[in-house]
PDB file of C-alpha atoms in Angstrom:
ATOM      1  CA  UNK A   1     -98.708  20.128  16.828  1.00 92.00           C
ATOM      2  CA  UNK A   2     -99.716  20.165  12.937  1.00 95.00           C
ATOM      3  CA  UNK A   3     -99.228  17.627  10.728  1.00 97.00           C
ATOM      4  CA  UNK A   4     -97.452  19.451   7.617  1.00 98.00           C
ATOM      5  CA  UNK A   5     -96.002  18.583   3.927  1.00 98.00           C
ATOM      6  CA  UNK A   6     -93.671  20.993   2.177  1.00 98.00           C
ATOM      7  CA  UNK A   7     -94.558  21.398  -1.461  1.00 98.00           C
ATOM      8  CA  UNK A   8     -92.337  22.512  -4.449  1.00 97.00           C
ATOM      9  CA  UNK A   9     -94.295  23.457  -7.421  1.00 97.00           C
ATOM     10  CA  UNK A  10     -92.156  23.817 -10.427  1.00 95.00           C
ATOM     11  CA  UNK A  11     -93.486  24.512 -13.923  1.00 92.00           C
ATOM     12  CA  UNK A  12     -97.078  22.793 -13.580  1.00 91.00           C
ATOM     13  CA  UNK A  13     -95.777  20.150 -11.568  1.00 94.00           C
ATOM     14  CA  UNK A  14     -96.394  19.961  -7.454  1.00 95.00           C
ATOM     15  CA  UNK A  15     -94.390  17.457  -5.001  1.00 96.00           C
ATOM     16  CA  UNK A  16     -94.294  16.588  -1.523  1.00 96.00           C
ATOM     17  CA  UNK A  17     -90.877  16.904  -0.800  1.00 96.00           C
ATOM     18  CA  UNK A  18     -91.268  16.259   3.268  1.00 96.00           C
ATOM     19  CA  UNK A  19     -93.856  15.135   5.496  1.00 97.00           C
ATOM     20  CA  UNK A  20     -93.703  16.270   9.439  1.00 98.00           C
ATOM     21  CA  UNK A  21     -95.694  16.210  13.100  1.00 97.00           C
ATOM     22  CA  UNK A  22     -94.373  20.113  14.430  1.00 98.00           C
ATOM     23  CA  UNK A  23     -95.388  23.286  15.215  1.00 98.00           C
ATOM     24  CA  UNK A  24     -95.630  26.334  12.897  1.00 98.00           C
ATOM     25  CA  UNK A  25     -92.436  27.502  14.004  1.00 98.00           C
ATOM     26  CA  UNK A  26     -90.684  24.101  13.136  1.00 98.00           C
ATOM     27  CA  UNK A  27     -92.483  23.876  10.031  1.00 98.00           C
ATOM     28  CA  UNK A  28     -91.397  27.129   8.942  1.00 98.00           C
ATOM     29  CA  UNK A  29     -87.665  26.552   9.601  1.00 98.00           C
ATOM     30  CA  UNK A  30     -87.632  23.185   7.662  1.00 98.00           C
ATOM     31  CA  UNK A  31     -89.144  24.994   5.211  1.00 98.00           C
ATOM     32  CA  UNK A  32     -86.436  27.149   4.457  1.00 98.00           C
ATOM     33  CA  UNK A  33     -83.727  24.777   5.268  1.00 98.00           C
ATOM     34  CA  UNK A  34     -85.256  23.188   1.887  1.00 98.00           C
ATOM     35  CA  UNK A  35     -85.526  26.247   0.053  1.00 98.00           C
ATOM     36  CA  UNK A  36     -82.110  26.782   0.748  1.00 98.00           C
ATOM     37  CA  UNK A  37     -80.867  23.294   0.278  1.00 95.00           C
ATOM     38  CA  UNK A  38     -82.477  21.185  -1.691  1.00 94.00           C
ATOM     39  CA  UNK A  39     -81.770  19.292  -5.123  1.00 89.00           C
ATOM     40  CA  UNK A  40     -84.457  19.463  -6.854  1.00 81.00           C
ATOM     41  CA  UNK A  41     -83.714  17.527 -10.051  1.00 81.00           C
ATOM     42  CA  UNK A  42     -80.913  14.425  -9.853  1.00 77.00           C
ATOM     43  CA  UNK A  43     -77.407  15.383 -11.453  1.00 79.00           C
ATOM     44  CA  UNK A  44     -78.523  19.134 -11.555  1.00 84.00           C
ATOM     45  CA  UNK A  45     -75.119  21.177 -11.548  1.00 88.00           C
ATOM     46  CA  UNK A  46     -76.228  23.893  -9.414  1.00 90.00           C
ATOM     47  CA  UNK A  47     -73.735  27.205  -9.915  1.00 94.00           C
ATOM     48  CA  UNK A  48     -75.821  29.703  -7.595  1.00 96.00           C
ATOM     49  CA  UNK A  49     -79.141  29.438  -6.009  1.00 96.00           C
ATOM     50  CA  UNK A  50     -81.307  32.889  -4.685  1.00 98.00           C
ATOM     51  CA  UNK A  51     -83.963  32.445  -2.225  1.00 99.00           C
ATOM     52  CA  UNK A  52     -86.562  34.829  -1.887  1.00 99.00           C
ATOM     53  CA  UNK A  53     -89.447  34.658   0.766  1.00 99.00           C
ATOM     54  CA  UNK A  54     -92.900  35.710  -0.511  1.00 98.00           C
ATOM     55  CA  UNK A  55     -94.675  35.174   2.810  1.00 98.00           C
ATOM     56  CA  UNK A  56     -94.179  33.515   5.880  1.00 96.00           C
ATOM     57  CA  UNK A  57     -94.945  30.147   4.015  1.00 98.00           C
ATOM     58  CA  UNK A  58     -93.750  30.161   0.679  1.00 99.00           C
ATOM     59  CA  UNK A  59     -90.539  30.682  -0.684  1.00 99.00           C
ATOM     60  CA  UNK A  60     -89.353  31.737  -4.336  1.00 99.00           C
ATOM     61  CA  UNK A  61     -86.303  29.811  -5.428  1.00 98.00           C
ATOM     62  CA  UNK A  62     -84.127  30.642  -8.780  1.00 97.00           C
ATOM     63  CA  UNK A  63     -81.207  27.976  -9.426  1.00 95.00           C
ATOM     64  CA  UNK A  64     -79.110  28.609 -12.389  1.00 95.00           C
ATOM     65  CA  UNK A  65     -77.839  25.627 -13.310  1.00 90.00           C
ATOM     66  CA  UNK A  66     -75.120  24.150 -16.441  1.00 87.00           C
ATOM     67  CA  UNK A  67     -77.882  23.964 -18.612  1.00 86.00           C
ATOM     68  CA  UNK A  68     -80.635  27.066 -17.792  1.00 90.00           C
ATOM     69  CA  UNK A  69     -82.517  28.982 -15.217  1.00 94.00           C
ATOM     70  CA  UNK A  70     -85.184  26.965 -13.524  1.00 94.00           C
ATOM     71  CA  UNK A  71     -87.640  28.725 -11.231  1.00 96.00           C
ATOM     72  CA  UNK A  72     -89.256  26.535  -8.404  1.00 96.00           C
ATOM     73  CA  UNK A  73     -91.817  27.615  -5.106  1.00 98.00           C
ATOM     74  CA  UNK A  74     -91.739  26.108  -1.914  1.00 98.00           C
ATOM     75  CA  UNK A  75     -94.545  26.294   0.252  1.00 98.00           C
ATOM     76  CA  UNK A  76     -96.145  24.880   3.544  1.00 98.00           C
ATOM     77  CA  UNK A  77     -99.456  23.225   3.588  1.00 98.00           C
ATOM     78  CA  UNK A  78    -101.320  21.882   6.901  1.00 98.00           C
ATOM     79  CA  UNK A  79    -103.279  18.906   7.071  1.00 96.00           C
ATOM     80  CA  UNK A  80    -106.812  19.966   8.166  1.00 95.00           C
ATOM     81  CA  UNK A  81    -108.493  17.421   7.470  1.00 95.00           C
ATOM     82  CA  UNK A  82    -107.991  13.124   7.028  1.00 93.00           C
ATOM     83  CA  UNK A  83    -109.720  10.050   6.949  1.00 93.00           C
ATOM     84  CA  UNK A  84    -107.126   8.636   9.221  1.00 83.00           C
ATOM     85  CA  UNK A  85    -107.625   8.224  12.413  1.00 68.00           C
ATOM     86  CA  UNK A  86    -106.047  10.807  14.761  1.00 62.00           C
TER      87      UNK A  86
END
């Protein structure tokens, strides 16, 4: 079991968007689950969304919205390393 945190990265901004105990396997399905699914930006109109995997980890989302385009990456990053006690 990993300890992950799926990351969106959008312009020159990154966010956790989810924090999760799993294995690879269950990482990598949440991760598209949120590719697929998630609002990104409050009161966003979303008209179409295309999804796009890069790699096994990282995902290349276009939404078109009411208002523009906006390009976003999802990604999966594992916690190697903490000052927390395991």
């Amino acid at each position: 079991m990993g300890h992950w945190v799926i990351v969106e990265e959008h312009v020159d901004r990154l966010r956790g968007v989810e924090r999760f105990e799993g294995t690879r396997e269950e990482a990598r399905s949440r991760l598209y689950e949120t590719a697929c699914a998630h609002r990104f930006a409050e009161g966003l109109q979303q008209r179409r969304r295309e999804v796009f995997r890069v790699d096994d980890d990282t995902y290349y989302v276009e939404i078109k919205g009411s208002l523009g385009k906006y390009r976003l990456r999802y990604y999966l990053a594992e916690r190697v390393w903490s000052t927390e006690a395991p």
